[in-house]
Coordinates of N, CA, C and O in Angstrom, one line a residue:
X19 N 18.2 -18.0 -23.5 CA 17.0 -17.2 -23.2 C 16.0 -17.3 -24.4 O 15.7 -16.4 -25.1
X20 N 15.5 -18.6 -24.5 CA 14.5 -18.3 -25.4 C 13.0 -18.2 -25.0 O 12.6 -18.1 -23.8
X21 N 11.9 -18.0 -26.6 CA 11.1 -17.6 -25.9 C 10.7 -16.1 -24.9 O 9.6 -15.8 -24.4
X22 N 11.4 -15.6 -24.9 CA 11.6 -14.5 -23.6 C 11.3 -13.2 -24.7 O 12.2 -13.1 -25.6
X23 N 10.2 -12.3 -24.7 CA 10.1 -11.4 -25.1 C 10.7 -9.8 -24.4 O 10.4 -10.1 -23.3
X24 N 11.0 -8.9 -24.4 CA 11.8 -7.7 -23.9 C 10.6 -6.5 -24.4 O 10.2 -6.8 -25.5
X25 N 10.2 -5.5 -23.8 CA 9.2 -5.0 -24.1 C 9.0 -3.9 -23.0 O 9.0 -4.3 -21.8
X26 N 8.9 -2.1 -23.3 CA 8.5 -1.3 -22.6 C 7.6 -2.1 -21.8 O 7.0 -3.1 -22.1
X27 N 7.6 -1.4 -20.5 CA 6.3 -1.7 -19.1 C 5.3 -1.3 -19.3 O 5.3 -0.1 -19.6
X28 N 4.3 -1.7 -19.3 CA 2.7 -1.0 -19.4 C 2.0 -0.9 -18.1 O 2.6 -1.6 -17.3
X29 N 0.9 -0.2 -17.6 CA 0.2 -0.4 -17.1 C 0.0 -1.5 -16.0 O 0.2 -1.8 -14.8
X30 N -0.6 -2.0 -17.2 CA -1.2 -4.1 -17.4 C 0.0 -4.4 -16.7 O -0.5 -5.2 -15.9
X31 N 1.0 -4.4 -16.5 CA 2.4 -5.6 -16.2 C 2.4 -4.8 -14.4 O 3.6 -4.8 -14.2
X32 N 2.0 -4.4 -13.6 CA 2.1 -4.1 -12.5 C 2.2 -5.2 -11.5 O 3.0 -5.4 -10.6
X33 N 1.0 -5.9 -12.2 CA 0.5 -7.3 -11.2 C 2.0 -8.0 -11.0 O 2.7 -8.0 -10.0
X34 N 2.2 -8.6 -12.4 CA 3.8 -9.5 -13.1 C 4.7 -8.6 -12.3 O 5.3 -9.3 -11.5
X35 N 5.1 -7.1 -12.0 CA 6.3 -6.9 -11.3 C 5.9 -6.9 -10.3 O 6.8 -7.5 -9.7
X36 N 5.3 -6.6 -9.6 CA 4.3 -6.4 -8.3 C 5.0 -8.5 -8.0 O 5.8 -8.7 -7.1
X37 N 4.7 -9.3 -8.6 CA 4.7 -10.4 -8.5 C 6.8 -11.0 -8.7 O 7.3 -11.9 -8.2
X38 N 7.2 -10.2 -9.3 CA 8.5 -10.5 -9.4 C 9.2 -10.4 -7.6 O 9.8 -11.2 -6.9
X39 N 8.6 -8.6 -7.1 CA 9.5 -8.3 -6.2 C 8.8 -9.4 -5.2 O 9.7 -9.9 -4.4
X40 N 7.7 -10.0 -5.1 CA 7.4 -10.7 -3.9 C 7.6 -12.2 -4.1 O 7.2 -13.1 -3.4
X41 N 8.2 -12.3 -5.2 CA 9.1 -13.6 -5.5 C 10.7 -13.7 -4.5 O 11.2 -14.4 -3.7
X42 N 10.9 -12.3 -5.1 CA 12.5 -12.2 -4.2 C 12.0 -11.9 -2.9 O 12.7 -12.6 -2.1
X43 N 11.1 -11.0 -2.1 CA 11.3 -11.2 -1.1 C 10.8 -12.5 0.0 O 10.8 -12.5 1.2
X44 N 10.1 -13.6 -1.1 CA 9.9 -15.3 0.0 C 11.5 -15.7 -0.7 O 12.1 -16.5 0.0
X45 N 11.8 -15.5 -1.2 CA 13.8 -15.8 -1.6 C 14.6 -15.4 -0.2 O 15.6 -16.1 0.1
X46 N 14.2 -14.4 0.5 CA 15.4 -13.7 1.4 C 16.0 -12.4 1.0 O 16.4 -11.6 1.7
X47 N 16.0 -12.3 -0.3 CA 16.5 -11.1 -1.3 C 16.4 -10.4 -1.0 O 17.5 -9.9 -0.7
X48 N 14.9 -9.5 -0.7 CA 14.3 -8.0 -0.3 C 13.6 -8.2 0.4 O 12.9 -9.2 0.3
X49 N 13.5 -7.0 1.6 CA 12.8 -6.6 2.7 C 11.3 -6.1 2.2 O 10.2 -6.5 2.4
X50 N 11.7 -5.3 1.8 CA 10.1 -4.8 1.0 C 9.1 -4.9 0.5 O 8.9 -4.1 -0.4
X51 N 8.0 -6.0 0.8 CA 7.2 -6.0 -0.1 C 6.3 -4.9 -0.9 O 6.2 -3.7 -0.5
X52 N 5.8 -5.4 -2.1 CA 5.5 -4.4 -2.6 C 4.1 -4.8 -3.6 O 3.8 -6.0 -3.9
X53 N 3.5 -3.8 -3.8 CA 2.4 -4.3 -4.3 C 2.0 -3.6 -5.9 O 2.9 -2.9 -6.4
X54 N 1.1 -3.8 -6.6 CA 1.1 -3.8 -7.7 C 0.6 -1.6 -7.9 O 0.8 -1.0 -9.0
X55 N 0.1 -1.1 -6.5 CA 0.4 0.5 -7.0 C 1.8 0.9 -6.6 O 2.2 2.1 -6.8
X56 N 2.6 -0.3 -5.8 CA 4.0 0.5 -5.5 C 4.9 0.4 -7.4 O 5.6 1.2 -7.8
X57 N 4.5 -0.8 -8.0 CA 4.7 -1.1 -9.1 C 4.8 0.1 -9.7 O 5.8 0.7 -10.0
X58 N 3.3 0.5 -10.2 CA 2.7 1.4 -11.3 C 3.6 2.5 -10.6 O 4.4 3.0 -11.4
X59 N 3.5 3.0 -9.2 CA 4.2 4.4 -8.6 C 5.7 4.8 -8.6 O 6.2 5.9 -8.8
X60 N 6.7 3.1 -8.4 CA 8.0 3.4 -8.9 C 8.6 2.8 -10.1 O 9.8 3.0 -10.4
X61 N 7.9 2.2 -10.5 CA 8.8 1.8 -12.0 C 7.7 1.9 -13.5 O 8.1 2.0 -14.7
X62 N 6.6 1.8 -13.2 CA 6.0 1.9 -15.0 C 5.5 3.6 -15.1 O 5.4 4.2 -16.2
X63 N 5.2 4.2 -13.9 CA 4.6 5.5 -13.7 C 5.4 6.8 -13.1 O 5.0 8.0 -13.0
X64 N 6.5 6.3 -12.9 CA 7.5 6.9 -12.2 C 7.7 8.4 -13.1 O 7.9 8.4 -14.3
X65 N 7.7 9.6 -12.3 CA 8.0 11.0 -13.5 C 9.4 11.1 -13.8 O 9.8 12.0 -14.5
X66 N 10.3 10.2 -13.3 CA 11.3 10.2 -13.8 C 11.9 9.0 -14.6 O 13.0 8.7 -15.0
X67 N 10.8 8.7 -14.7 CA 11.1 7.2 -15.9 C 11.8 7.5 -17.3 O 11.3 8.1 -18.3
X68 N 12.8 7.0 -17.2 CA 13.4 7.2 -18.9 C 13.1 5.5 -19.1 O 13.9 5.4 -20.0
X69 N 12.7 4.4 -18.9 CA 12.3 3.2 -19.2 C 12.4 2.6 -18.1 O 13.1 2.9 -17.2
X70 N 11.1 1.4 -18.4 CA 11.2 0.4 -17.4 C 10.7 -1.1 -18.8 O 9.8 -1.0 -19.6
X71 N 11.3 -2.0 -18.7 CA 11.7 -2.5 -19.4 C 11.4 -4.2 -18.7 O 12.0 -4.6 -17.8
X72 N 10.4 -4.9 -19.3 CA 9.9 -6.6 -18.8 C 10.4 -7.3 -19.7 O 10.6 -7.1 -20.9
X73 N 10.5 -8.4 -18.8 CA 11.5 -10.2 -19.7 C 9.8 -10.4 -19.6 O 9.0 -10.1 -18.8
X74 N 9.7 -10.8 -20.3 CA 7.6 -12.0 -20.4 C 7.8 -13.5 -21.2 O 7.9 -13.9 -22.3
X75 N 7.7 -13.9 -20.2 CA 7.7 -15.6 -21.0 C 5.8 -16.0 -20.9 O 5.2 -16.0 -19.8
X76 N 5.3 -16.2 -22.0 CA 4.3 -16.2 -22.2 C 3.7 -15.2 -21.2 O 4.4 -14.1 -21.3
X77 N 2.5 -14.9 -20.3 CA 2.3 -14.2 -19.8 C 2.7 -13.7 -18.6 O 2.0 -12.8 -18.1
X78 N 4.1 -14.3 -17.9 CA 4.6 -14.3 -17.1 C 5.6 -13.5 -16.9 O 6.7 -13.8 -17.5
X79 N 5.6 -12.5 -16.1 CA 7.0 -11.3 -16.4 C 7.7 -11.7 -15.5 O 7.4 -11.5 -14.3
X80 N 8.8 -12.3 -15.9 CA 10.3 -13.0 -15.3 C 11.4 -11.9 -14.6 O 12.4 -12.2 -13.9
X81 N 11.1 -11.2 -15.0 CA 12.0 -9.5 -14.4 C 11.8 -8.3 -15.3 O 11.2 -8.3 -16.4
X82 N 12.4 -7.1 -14.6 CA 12.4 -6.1 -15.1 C 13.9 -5.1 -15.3 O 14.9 -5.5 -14.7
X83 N 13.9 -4.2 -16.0 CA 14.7 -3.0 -15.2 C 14.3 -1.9 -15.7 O 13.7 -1.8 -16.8
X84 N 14.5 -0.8 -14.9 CA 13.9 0.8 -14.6 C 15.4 1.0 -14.6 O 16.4 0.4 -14.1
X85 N 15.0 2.4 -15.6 CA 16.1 3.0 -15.4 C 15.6 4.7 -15.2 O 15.0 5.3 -16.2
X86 N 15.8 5.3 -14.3 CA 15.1 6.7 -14.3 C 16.1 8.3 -14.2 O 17.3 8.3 -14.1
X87 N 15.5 9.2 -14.2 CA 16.5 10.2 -14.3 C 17.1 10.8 -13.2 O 16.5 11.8 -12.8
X88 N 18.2 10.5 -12.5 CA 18.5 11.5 -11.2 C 18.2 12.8 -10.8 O 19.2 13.4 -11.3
X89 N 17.6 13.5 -10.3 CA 17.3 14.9 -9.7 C 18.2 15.2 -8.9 O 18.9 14.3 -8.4
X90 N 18.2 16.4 -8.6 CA 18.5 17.1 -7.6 C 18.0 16.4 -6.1 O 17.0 15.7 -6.0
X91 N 18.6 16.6 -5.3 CA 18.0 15.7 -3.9 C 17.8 14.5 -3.5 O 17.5 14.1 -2.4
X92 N 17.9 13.8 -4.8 CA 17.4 12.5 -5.0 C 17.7 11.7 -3.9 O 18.5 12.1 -3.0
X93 N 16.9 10.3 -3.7 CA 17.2 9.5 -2.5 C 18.4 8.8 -2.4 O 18.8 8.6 -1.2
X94 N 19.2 8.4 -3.5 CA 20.3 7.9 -3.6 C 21.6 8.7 -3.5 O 22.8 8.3 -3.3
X95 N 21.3 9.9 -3.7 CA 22.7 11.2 -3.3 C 23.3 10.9 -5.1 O 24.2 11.5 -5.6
X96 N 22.7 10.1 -5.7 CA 23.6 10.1 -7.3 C 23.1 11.9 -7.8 O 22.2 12.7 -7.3
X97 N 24.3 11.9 -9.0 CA 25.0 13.6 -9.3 C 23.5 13.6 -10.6 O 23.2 12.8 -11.5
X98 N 22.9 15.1 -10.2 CA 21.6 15.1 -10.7 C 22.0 15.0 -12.6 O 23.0 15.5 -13.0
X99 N 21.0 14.4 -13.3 CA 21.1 13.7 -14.7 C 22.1 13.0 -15.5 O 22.5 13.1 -16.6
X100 N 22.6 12.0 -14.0 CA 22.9 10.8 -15.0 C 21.3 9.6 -14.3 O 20.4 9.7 -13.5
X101 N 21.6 8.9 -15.0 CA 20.9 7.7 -14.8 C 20.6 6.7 -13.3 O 21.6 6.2 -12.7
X102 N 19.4 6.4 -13.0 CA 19.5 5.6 -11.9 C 18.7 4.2 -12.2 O 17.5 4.2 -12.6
X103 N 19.6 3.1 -12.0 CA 19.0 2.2 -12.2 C 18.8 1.0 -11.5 O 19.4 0.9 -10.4
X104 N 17.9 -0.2 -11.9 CA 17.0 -1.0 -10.9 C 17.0 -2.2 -11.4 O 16.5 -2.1 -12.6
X105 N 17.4 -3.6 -10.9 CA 17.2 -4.9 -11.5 C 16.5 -5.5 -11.3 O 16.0 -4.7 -10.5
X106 N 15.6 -6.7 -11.1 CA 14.8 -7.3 -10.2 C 14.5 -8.3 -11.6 O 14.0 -8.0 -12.7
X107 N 15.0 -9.5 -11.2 CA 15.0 -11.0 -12.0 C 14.1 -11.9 -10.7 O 14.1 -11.7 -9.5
X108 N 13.4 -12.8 -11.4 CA 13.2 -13.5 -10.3 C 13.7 -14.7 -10.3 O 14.3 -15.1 -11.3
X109 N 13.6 -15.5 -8.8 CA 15.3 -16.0 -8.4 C 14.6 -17.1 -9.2 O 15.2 -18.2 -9.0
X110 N 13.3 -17.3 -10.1 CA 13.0 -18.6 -10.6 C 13.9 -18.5 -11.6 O 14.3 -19.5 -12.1
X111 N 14.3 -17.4 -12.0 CA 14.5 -17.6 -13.4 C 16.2 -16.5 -14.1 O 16.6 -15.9 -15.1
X112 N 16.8 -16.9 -12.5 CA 17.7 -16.6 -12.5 C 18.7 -17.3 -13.7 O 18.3 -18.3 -14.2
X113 N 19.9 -16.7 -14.0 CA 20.8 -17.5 -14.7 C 20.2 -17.6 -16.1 O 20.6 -18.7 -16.6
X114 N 19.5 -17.2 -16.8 CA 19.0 -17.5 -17.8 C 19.2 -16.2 -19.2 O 18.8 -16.3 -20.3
X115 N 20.1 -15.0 -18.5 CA 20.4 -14.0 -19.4 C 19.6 -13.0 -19.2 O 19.7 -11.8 -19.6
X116 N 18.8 -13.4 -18.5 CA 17.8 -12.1 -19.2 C 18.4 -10.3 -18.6 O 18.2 -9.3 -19.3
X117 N 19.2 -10.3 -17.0 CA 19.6 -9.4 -16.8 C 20.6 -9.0 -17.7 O 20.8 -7.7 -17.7
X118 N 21.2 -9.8 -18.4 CA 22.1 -8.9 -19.6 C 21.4 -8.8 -20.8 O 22.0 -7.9 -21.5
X119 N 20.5 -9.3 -21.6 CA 19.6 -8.6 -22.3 C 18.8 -7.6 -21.8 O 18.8 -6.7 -22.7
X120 N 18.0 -7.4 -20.7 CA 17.3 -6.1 -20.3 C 18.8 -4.9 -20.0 O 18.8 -4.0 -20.8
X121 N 19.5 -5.0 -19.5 CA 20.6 -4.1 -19.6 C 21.1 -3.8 -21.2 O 21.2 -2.6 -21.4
X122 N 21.3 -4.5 -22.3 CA 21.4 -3.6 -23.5 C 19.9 -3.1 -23.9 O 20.1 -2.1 -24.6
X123 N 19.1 -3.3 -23.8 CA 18.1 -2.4 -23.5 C 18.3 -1.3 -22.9 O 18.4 -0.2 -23.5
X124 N 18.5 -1.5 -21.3 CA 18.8 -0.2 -21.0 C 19.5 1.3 -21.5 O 19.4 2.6 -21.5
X125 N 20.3 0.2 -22.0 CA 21.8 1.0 -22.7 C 21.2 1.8 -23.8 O 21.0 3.0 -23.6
X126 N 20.9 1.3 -24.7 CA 20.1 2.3 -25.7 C 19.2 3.1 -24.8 O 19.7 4.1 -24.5
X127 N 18.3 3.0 -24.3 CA 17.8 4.1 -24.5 C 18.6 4.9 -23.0 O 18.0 5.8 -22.6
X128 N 19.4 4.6 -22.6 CA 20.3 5.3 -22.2 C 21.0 6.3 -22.7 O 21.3 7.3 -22.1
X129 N 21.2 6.0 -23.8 CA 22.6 6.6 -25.0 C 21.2 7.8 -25.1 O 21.1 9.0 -24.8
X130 N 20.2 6.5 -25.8 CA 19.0 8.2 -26.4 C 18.5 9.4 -25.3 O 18.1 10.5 -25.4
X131 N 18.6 8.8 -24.6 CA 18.1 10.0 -23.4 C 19.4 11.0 -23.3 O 19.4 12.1 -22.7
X132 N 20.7 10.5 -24.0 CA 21.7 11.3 -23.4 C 22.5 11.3 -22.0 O 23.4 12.1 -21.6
X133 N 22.0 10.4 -21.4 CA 22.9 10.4 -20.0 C 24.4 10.4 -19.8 O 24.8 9.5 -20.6
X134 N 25.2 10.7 -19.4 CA 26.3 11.0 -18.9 C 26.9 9.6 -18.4 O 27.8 9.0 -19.0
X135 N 26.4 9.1 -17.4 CA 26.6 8.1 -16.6 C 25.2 6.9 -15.9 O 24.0 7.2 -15.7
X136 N 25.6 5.9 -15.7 CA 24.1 5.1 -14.6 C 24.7 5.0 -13.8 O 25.9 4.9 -14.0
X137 N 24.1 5.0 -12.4 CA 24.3 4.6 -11.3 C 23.8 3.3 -10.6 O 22.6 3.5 -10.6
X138 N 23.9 2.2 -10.0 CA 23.3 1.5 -9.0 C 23.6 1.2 -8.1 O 24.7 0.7 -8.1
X139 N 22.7 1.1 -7.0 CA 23.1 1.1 -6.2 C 22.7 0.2 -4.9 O 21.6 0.6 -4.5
X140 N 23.1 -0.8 -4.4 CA 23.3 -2.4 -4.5 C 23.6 -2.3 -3.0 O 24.5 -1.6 -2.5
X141 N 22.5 -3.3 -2.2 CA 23.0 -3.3 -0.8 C 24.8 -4.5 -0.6 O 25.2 -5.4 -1.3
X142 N 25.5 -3.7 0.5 CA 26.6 -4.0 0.4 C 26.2 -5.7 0.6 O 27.1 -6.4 0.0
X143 N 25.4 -6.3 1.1 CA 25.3 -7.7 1.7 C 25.0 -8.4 -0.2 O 25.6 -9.5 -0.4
X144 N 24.4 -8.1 -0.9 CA 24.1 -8.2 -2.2 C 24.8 -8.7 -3.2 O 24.5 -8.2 -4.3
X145 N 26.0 -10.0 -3.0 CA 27.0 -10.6 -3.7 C 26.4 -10.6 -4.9 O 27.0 -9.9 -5.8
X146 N 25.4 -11.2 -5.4 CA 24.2 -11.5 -6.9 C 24.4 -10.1 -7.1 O 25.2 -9.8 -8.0
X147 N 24.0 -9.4 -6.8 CA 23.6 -8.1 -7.3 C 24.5 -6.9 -7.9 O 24.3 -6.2 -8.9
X148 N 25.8 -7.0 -7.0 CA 27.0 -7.0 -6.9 C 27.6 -7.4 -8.0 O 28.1 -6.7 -8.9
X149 N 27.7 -8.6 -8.0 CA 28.2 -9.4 -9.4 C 27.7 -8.9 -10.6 O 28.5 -8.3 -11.3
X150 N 26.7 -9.0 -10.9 CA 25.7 -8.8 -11.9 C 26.0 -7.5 -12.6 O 26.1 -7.3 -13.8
X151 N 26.1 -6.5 -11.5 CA 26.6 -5.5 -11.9 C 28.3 -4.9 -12.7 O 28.6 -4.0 -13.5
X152 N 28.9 -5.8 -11.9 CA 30.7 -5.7 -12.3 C 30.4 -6.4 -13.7 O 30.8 -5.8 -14.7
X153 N 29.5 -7.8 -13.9 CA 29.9 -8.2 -15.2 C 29.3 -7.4 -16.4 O 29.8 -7.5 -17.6
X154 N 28.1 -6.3 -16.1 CA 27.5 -5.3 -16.9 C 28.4 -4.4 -17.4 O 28.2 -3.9 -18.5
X155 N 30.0 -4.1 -16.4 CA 30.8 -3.3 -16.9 C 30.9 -2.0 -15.6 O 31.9 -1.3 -15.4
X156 N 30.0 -2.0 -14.9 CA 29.9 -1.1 -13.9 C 30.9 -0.9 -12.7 O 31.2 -2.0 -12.1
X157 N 31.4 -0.1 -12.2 CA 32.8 0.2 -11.5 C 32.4 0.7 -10.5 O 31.5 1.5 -10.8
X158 N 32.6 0.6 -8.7 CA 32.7 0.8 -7.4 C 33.1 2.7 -7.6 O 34.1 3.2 -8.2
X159 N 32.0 3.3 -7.0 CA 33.0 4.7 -7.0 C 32.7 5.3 -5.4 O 33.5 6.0 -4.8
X160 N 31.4 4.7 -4.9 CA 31.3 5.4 -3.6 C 30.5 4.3 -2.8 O 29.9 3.3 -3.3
X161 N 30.6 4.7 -1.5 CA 30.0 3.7 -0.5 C 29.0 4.5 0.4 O 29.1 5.8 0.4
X162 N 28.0 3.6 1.2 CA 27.2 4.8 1.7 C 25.9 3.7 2.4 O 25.2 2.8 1.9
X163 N 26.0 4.3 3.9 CA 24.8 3.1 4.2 C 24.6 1.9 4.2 O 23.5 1.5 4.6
X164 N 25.4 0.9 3.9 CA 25.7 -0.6 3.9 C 25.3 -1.0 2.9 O 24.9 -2.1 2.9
X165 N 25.3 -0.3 1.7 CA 25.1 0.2 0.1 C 26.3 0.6 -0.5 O 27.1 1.5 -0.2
X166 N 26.4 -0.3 -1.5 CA 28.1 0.2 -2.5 C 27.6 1.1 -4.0 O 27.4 0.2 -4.8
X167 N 27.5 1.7 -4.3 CA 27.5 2.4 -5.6 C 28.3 2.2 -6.7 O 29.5 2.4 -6.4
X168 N 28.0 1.8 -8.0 CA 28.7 1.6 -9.1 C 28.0 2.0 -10.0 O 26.8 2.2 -9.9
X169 N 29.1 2.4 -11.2 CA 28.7 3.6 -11.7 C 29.0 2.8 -13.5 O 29.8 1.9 -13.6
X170 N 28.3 3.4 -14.6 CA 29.0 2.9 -16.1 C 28.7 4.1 -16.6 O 27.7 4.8 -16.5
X171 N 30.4 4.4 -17.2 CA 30.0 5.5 -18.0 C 29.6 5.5 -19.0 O 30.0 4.5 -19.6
X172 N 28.6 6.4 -19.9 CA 27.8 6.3 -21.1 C 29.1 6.8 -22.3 O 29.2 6.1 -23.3
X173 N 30.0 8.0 -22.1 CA 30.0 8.5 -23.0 C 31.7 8.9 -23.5 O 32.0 9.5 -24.5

């Protein structure tokens, strides 16, 4: 992974993730497109943002990850203040590390926020994602919706 800078999300980088998710979904990956204020709304602006976190190879943001705080109610049913978190590589630039360097990123500032645990949570059809996650360290605790949940504990 060279070259590849790691760096809080700004603003400015909406377009680049706005641009990541609609990478993966001409891949097949994701259903949702998304656009550069879904960007700013769930991952750089989000009120529950404890980080969101960009790979940038020259001006180009190659993936991200969000990691935010669980509430009460939340959309995922995860147990309110441990961690919820989000990967999104693009499939150009898969295989190149960058999801396990943005993950020790995460980790710190995981540890500093104090969280208990992360959650993610990974459509069952999702073998990449799946994977990705078991090799991070992450363990199967609950199932739900054609969605598996895996969990790492922080502490």
């Amino acid at each position: 992974m060279f070259d590849v800078i790691l760096r809080s999300a700004v603003v400015d980088d909406a377009k680049g993730i706005s641009d990541v998710l609609q990478e993966i979904v001409t891949a097949g990956k994701r259903t949702k497109p998304s656009d550069e204020s879904f960007a700013k709304e769930h991952y750089i602006s989000h009120c529950g943002s404890i980080q969101c976190t960009v790979a940038v190879q020259g001006s180009q943001v190659l993936g991200f990850q969000a990691l935010k705080l669980a509430v009460d109610g939340n959309t995922y049913g995860v147990t309110a203040g441990w961690g919820i978190i989000g990967t999104h590589i693009r499939p150009s630039a898969a295989r190149m590390g960058i999801g396990r360097a943005l993950f020790q990123e995460t980790l710190l500032a995981a540890r500093a926020a104090g969280l208990p645990a992360i959650d993610a949570t990974i459509g069952a059809q999702n073998a990449e994602g799946l994977a990705y996650y078991a090799a991070m360290g992450f363990v199967d605790y609950r199932s739900h919706d054609g969605a598996m949940c895996k969990k790492y504990l922080l502490g």
